[in-house]
Short mmCIF file of C-alpha atoms in Angstrom, two decimals:
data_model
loop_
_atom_site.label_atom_id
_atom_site.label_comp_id
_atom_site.label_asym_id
_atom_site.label_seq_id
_atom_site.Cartn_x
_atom_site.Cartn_y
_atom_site.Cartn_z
CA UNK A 27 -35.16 -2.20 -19.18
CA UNK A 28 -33.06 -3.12 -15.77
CA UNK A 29 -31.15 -5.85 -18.07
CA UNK A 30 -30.41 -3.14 -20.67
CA UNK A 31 -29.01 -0.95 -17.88
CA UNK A 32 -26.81 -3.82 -16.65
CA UNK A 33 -25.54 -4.86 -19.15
CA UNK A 34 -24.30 -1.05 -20.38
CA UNK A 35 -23.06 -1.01 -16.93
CA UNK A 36 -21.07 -4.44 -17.44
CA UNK A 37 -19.72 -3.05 -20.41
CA UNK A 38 -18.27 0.24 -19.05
CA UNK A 39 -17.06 -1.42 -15.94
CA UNK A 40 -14.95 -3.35 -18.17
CA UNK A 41 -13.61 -0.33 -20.10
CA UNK A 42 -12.90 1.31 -16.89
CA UNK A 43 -10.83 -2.03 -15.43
CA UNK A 44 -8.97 -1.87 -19.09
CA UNK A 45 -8.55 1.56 -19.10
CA UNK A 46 -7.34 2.13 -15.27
CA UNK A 47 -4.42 -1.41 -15.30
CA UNK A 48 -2.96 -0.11 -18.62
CA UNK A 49 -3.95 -2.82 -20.91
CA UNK A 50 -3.91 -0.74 -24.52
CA UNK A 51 -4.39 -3.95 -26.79
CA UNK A 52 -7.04 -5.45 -24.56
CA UNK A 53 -8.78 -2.44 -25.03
CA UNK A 54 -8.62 -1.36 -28.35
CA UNK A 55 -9.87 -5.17 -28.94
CA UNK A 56 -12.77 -4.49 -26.60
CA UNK A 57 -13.29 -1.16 -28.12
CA UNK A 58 -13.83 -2.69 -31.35
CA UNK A 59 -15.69 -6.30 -30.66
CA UNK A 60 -18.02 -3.78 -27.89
CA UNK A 61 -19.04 -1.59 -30.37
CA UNK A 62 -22.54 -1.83 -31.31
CA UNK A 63 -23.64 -1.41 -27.51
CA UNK A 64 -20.85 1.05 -26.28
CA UNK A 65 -22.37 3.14 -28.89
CA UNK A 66 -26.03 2.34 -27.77
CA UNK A 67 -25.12 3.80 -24.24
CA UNK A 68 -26.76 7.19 -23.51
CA UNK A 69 -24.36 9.79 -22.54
CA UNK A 70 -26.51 10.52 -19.53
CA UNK A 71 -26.20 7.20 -17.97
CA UNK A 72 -24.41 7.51 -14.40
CA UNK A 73 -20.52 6.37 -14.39
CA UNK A 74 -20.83 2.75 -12.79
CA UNK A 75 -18.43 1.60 -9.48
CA UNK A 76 -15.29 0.95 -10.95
CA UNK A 77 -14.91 -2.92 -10.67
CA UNK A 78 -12.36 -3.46 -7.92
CA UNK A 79 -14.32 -1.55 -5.64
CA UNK A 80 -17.11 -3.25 -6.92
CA UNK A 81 -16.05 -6.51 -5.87
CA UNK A 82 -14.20 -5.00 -2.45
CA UNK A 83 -17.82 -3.62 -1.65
CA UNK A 84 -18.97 -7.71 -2.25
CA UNK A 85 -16.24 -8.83 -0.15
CA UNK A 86 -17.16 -7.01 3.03
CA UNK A 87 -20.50 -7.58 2.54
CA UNK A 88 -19.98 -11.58 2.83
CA UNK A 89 -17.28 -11.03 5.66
CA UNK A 90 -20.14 -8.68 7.40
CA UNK A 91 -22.74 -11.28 6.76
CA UNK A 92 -20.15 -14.35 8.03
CA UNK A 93 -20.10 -12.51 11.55
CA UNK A 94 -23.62 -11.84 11.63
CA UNK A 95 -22.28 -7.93 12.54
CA UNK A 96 -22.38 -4.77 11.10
CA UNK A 97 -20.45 -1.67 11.97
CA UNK A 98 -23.33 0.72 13.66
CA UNK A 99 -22.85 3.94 14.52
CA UNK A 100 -23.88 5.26 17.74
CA UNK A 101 -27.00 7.60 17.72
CA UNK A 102 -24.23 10.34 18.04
CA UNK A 103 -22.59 9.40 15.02
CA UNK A 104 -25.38 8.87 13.03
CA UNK A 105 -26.61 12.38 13.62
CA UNK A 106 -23.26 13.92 12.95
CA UNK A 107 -23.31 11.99 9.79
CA UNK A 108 -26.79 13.03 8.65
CA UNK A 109 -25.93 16.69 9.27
CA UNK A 110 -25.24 17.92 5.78
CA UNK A 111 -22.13 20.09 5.48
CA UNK A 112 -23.08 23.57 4.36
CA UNK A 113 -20.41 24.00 1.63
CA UNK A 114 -18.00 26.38 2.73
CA UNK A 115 -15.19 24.47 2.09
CA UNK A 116 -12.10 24.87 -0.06
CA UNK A 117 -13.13 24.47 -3.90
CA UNK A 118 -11.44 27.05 -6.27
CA UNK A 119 -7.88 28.27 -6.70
CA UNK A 120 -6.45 30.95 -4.77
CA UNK A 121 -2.68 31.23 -5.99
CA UNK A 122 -0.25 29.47 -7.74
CA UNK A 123 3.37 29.66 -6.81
CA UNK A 124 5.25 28.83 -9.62
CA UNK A 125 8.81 30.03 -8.57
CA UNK A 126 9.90 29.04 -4.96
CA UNK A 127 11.57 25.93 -5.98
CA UNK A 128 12.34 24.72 -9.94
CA UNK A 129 12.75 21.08 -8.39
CA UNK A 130 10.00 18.74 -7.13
CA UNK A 131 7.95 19.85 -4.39
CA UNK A 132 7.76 17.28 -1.32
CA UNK A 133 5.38 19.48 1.41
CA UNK A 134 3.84 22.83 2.20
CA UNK A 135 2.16 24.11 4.72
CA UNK A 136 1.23 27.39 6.21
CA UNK A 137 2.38 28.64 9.34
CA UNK A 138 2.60 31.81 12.14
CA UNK A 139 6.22 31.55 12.69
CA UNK A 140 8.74 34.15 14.48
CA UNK A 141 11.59 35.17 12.60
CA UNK A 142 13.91 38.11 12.86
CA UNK A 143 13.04 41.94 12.42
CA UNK A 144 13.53 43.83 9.17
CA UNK A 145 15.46 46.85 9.67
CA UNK A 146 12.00 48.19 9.07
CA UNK A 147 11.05 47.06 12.09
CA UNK A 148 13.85 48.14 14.52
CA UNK A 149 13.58 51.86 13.13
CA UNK A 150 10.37 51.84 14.85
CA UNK A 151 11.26 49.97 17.93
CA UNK A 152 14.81 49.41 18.44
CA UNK A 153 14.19 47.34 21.15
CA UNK A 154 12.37 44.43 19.14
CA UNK A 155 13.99 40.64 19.10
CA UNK A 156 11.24 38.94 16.76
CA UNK A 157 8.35 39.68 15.24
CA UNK A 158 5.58 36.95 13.85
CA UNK A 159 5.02 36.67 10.40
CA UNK A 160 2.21 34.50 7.70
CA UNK A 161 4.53 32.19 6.17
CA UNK A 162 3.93 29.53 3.56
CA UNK A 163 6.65 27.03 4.22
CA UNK A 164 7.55 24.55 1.76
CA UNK A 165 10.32 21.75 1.45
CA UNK A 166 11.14 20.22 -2.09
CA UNK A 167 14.19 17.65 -3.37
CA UNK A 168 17.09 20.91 -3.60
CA UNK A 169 16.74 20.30 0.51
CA UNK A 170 15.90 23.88 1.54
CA UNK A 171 13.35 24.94 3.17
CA UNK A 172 11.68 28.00 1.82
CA UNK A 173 9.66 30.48 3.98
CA UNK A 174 7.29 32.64 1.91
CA UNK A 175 5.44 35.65 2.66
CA UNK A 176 1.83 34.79 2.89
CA UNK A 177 -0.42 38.41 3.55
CA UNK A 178 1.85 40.98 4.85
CA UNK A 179 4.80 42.63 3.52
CA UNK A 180 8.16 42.07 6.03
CA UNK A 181 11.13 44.74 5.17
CA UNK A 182 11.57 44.68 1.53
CA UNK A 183 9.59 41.47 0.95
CA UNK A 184 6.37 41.20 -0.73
CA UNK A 185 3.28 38.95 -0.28
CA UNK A 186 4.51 36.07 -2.66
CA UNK A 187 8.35 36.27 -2.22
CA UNK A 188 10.57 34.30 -0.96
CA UNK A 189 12.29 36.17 2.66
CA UNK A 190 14.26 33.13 4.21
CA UNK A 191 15.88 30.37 2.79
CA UNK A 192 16.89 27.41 5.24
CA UNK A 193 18.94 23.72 4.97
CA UNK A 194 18.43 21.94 8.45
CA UNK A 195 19.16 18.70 6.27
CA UNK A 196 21.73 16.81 3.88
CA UNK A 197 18.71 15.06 2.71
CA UNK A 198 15.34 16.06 1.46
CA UNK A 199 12.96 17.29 3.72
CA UNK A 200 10.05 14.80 4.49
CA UNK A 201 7.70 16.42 7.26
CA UNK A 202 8.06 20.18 9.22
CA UNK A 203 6.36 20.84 12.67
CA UNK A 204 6.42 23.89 14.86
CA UNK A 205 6.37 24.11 18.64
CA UNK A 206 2.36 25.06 19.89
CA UNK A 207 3.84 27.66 22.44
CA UNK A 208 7.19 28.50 20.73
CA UNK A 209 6.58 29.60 17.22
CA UNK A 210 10.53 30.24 16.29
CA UNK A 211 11.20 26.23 17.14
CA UNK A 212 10.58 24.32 13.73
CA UNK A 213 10.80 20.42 13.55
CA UNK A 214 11.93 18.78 10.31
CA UNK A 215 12.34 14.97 9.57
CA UNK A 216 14.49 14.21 6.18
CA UNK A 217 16.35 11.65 4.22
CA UNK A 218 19.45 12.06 6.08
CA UNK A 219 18.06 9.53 8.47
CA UNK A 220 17.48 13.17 11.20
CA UNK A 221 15.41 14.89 12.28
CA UNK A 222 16.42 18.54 13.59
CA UNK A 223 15.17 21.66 15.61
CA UNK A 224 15.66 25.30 13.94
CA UNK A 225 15.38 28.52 15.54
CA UNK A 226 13.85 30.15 13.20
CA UNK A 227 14.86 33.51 14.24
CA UNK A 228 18.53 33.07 13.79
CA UNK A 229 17.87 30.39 11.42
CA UNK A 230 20.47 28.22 13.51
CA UNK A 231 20.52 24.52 14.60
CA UNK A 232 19.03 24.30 17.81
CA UNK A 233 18.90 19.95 18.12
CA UNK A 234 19.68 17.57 15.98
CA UNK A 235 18.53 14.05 16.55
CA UNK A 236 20.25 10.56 14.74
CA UNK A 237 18.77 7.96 16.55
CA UNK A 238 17.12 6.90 13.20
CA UNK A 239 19.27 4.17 10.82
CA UNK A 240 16.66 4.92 7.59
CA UNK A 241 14.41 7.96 6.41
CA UNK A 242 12.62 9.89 9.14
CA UNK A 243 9.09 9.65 7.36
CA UNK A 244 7.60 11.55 10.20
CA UNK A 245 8.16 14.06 13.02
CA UNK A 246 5.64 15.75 15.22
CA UNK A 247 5.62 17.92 18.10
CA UNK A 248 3.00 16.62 20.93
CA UNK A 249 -0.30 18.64 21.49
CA UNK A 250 1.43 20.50 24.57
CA UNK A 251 4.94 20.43 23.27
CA UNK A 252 6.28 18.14 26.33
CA UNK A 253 7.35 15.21 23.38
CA UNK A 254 8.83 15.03 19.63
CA UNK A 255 7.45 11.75 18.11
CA UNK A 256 9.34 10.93 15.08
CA UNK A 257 9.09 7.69 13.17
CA UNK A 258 11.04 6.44 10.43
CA UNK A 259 11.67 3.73 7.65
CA UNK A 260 14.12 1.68 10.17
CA UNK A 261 10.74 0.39 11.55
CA UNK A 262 11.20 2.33 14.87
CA UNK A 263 9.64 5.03 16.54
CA UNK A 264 11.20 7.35 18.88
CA UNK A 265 9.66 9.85 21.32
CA UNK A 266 11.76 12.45 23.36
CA UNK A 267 11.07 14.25 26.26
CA UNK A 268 11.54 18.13 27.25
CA UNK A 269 14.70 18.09 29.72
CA UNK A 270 13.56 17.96 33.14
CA UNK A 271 15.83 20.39 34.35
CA UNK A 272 14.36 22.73 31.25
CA UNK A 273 12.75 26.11 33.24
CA UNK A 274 10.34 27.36 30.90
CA UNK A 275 9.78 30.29 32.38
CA UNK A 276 13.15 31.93 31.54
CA UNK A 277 12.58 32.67 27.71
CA UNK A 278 14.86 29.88 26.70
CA UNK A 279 14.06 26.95 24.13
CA UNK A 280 13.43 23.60 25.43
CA UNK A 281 15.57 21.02 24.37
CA UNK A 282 14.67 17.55 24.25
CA UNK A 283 16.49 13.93 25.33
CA UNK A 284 15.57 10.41 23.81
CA UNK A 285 13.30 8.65 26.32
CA UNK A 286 11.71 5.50 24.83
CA UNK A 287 12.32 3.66 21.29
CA UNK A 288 9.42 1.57 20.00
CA UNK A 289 9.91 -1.66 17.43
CA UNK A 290 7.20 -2.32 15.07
CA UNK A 291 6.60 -4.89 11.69
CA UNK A 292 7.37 -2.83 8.97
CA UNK A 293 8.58 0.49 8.29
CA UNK A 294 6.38 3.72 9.55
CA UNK A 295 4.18 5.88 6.91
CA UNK A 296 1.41 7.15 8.60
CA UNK A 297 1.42 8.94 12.16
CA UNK A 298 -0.89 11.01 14.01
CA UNK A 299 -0.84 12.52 17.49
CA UNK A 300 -4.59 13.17 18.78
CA UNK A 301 -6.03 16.50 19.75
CA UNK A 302 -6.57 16.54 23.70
CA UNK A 303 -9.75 15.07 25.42
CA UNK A 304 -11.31 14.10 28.96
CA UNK A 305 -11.50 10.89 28.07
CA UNK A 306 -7.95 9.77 27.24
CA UNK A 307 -4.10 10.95 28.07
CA UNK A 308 -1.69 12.17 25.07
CA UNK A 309 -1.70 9.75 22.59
CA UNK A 310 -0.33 9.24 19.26
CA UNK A 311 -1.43 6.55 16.48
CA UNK A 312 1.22 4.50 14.49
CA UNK A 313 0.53 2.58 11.11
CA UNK A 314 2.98 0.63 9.59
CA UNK A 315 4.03 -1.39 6.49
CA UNK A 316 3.61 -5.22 6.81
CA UNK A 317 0.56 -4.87 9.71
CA UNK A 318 -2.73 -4.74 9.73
CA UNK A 319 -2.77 -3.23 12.82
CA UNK A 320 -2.97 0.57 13.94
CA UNK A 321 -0.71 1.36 17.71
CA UNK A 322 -2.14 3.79 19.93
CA UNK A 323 0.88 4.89 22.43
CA UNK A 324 0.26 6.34 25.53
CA UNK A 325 2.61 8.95 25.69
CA UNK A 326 2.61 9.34 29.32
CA UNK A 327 3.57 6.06 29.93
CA UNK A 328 4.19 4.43 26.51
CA UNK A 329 1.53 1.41 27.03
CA UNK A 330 0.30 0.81 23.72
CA UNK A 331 -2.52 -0.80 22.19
CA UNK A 332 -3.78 -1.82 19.13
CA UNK A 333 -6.68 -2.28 17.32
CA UNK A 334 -6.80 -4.72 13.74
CA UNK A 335 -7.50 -2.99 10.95
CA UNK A 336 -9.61 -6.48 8.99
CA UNK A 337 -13.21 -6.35 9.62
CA UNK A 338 -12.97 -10.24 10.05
CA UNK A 339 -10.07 -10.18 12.29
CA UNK A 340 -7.53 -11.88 10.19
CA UNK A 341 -4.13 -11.05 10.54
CA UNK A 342 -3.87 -10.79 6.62
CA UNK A 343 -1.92 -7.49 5.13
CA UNK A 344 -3.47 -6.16 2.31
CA UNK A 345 -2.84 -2.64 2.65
CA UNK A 346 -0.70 -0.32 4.27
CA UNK A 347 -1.94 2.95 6.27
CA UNK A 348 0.24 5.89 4.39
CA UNK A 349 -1.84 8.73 5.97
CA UNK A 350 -3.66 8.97 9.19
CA UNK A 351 -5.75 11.72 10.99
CA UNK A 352 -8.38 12.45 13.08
CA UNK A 353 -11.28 14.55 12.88
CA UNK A 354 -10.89 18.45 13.90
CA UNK A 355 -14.75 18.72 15.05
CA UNK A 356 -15.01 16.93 17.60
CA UNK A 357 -11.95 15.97 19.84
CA UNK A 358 -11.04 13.51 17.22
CA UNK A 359 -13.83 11.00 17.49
CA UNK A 360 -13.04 9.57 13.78
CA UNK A 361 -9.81 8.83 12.47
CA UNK A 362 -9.37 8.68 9.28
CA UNK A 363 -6.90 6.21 7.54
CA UNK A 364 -5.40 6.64 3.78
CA UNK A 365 -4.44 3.30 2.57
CA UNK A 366 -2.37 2.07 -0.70
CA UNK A 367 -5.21 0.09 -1.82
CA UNK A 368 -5.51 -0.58 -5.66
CA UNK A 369 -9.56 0.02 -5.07
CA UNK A 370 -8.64 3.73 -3.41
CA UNK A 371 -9.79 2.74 -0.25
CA UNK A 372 -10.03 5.28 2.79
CA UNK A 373 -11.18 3.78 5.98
CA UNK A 374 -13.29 6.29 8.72
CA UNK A 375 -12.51 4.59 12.13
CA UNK A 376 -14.50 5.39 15.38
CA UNK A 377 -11.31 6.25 17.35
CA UNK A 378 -10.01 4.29 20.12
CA UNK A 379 -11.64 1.20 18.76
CA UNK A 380 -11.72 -1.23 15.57
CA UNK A 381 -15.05 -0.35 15.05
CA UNK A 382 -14.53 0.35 10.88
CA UNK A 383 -17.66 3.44 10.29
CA UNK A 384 -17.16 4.00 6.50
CA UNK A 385 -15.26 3.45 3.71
CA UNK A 386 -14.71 5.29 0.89
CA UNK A 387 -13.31 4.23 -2.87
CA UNK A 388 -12.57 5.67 -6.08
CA UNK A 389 -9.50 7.64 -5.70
CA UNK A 390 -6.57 6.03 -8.71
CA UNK A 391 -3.62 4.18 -6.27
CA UNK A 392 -1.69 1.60 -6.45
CA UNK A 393 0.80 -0.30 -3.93
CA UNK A 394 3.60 2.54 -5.01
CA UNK A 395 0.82 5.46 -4.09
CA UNK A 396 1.97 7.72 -1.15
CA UNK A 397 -1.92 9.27 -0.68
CA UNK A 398 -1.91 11.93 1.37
CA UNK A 399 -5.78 13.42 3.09
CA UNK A 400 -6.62 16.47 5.05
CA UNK A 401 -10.04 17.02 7.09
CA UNK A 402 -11.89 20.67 6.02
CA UNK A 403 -12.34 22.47 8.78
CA UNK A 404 -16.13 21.77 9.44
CA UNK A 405 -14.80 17.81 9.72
CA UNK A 406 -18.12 17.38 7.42
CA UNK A 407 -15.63 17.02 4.15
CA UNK A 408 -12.41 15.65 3.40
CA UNK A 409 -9.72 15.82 0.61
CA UNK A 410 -7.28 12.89 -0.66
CA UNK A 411 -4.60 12.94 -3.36
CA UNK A 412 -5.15 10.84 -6.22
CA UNK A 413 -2.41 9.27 -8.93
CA UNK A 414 -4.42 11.23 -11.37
CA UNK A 415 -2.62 14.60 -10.00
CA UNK A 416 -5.83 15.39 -8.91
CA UNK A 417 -7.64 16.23 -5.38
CA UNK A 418 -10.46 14.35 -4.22
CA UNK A 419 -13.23 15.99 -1.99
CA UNK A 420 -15.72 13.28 -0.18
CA UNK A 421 -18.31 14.24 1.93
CA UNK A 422 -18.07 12.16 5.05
CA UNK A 423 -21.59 11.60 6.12
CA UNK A 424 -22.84 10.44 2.37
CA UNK A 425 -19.41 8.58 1.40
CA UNK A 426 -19.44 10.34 -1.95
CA UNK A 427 -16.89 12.31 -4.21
CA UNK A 428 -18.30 15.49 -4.22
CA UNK A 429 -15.99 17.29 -6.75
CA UNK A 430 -12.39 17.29 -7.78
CA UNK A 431 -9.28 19.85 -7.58
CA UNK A 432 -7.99 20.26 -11.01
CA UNK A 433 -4.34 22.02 -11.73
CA UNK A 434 -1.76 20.08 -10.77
CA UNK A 435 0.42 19.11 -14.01
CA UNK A 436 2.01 15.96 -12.18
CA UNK A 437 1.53 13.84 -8.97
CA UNK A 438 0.54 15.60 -5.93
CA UNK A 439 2.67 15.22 -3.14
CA UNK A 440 1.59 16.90 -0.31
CA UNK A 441 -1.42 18.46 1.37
CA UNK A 442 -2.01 20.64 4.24
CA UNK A 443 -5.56 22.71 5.66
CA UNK A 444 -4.93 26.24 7.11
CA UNK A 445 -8.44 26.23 9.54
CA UNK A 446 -8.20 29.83 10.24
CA UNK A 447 -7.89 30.62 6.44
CA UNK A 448 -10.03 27.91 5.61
CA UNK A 449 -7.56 27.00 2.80
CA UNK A 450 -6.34 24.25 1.19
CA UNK A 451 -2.25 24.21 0.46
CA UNK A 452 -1.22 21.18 -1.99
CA UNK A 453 2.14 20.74 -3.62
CA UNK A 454 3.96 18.25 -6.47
CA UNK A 455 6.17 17.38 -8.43
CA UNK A 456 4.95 19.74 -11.19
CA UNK A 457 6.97 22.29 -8.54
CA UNK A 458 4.33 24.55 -7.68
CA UNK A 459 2.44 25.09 -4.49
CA UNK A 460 -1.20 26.04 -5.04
CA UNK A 461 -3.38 27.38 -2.47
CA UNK A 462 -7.30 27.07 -2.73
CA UNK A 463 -10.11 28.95 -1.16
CA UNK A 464 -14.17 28.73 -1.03
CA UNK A 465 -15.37 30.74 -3.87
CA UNK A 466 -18.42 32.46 -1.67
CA UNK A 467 -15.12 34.31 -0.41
CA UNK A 468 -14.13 36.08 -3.53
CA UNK A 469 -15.60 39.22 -4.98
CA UNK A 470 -16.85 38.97 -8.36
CA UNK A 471 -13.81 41.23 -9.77
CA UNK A 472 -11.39 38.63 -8.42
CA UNK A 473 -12.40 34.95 -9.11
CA UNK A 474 -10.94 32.68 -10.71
CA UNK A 475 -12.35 30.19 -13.18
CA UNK A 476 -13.84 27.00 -10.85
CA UNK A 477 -11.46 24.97 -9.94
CA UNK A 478 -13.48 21.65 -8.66
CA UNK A 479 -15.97 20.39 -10.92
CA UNK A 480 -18.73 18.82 -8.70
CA UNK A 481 -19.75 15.49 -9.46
CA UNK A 482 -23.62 14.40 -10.57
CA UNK A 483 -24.14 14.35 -6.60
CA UNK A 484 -24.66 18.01 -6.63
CA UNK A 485 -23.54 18.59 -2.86
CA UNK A 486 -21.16 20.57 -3.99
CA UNK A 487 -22.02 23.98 -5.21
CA UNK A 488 -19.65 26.45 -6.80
CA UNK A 489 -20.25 30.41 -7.65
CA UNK A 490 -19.99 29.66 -11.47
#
């Protein structure tokens, strides 16, 4: 019986491997000569490992075994990690924007930002100057930047429409940012080689910064706002500082000054600054192209240190870190790294070590991919972009896919969780921006038909 069961699962590993490289005449061959026992298979056997992460799974194993080590998690971990998650996170659609931009869709996020009062607005007080308003705020290849309403109504504007159109850039739009204590101050990083601030009450430059030779991949405001960290395709880093001479106190925007340029390998893809703890100063974590390594930069006083991303300490590259973020439970303990992997490989670091916790495999990429992963808000599930135009939901603790984000029409570019909604934003190149929700929060009169299909796991439950 086990030999039967193998050798089904040989065979449909090989039809996956055929069917996921492209190789049509291989397959129909296979098809044909495999017959008699693809035919024999019982629909209810379980999908096998797809074989690259078959034999990446065999590969650590040996390397593991070779340094007579494994990666243990503490007893902290291992609790957190055999806490189920109680399924409340994002798994069915909640709206589809189908007409903020007719061009590809690059990111979109959600936002409280301060923008100018409607005329609405000053009829009741005369003496306003802002007001703060639910925006979803999206960037795509025309270069604008597109605020749209979100909940409330502002002047004439609906929930759903479009109220302020920006262009900070002469180049597409790559990453947006907003000050934590100044919600009118917007960063944006573009293909102009920039990055710029926006007052988003005025909607007029504020800083523009062109330090950068190459694309400005990334651009982030520090946890207390006392830094920009941008990093870009030139293979540099650059962090700058709030004037010194700034006085915060009298209403005014800060304006920043370049204070330190970093060099690194390769060019920059993934960046993340951590959330504040006890046990460590402001710090943000580089990955780059052509190193295995990941930086952690002090960014009090710019000492950095790294940590190799092999489990046998080789300084080969076989993947690069695109995406990189750390857990929202608990100070950032984990960090999470999306790679470009051909086996779909994401990698759960203990943070502020080596120490490699889990990985995770399945999700379609190849060395062109540009994955993109967001934590739920419980840090017990995450969600990665596959090349499938499809969202992948894991469970952290039990390293499976526990259901799938069908709608996108073409390859999904960008991903951002709203916490306090507890909503998922995605975007593509099928230009629309879809939001998703839990379904225990709609009423019966409202809900949509389920979104995420939950795998043969069942850890995923859905109202439908």
């Amino acid at each position: 019986m086990e030999s039967r069961k193998l050798t089904s699962d040989a065979h449909l590993i090989v039809q996956q491997f055929l069917e996921s490289q492209g190789y049509t005449d291989a397959l129909a061959a296979f098809l044909r000569e495999a017959a008699p026992v693809l035919e024999d298979i019982p629909k209810s056997l379980p999908t096998p490992k797809p074989l690259l992460e078959t034999l990446t799974d065999i590969r650590m194993n040996q390397l593991h075994s070779q340094l007579g080590q494994l990666n243990m998690p503490s007893e902290i971990e291992e609790r957190d990690f055999a806490t189920p998650g109680n399924n409340t996170m994002p798994n069915e659609i909640g709206s589809i924007y189908k007409d903020i931009h007719s061009v590809n869709i690059i990111l979109a996020r959600t936002a409280s930002v301060s923008v100018a009062p409607a005329w609405q607005d000053l009829e009741a007080n005369p003496e306003m100057t802002s007001k703060t308003v639910q925006a979803l705020i999206s960037a795509a290849a025309d270069r604008t930047v597109k605020f749209t309403l979100l909940d409330q109504p502002h002047g004439d504007d609906q929930p759903g429409q479009v109220f302020k159109i920006l262009q900070p850039h002469d180049g597409v739009a790559l990453d947006i940012d907003f000050h934590p204590h100044h919600p009118e101050l917007m960063l944006t990083s573009a293909m102009d080689k920039s990055a710029v601030l926006t007052n988003t009450i005025t909607g007029e430059e504020h800083q523009k910064f062109k330090d950068h030779t190459k694309f400005v991949i990334r651009a982030k405001f520090a946890m207390d706002g006392a830094a920009i960290i941008t990093g870009a395709h030139d293979k540099t880093v650059n962090i700058y500082k709030v004037k010194e001479d700034h006085n915060q106190s009298n209403g005014s925007l800060p304006t920043y000054v370049l204070d330190k340029t970093l060099n690194f390998k390769g060019a920059v893809e993934g960046m993340c600054v951590l959330p504040p703890s006890k046990n460590r100063s402001p710090t943000v974590v580089i990955g780059t192209r052509d190193d295995n390594y990941l930086h952690y930069v002090d960014l009090t006083t710019y000492s950095t240190v790294k940590y190799n991303m092999n489990v046998n300490k080789d300084d080969w590259v076989s993947f690069t870190p695109m995406e990189i973020s750390a857990s929202p439970h608990n100070e950032g303990r984990y960090l999470l790294v999306s790679t470009d992997s051909p086996a779909g490989r994401q990698i759960l670091f203990r943070t502020d070590s080596a120490l490699q916790l889990f990985d995770y495999y399945g999700v379609p990429t190849d060395g062109f991919s540009t994955p993109r992963h967001v934590w739920d808000r419980s840090g017990k599930y995450f969600y990665v972009t596959g090349n499938d135009n499809k969202i992948y939901c894991f469970s952290v603790g039990t390293q499976q896919v526990v259901g799938t984000l069908d709608g996108h029409t073409s390859l999904v570019r960008g991903l951002y969780m709203d916490h306090a909604r507890n909503m998922l934003v995605s975007c593509g190149f099928d230009k629309t921006v879809r939001t998703w929700i839990n379904a225990s929060t709609l009423c019966a009169s409202s809900c949509a038909s389920p979104a995420l299909h939950p795998s043969d796991s069942g850890d995923m439950a859905l109202d439908h």
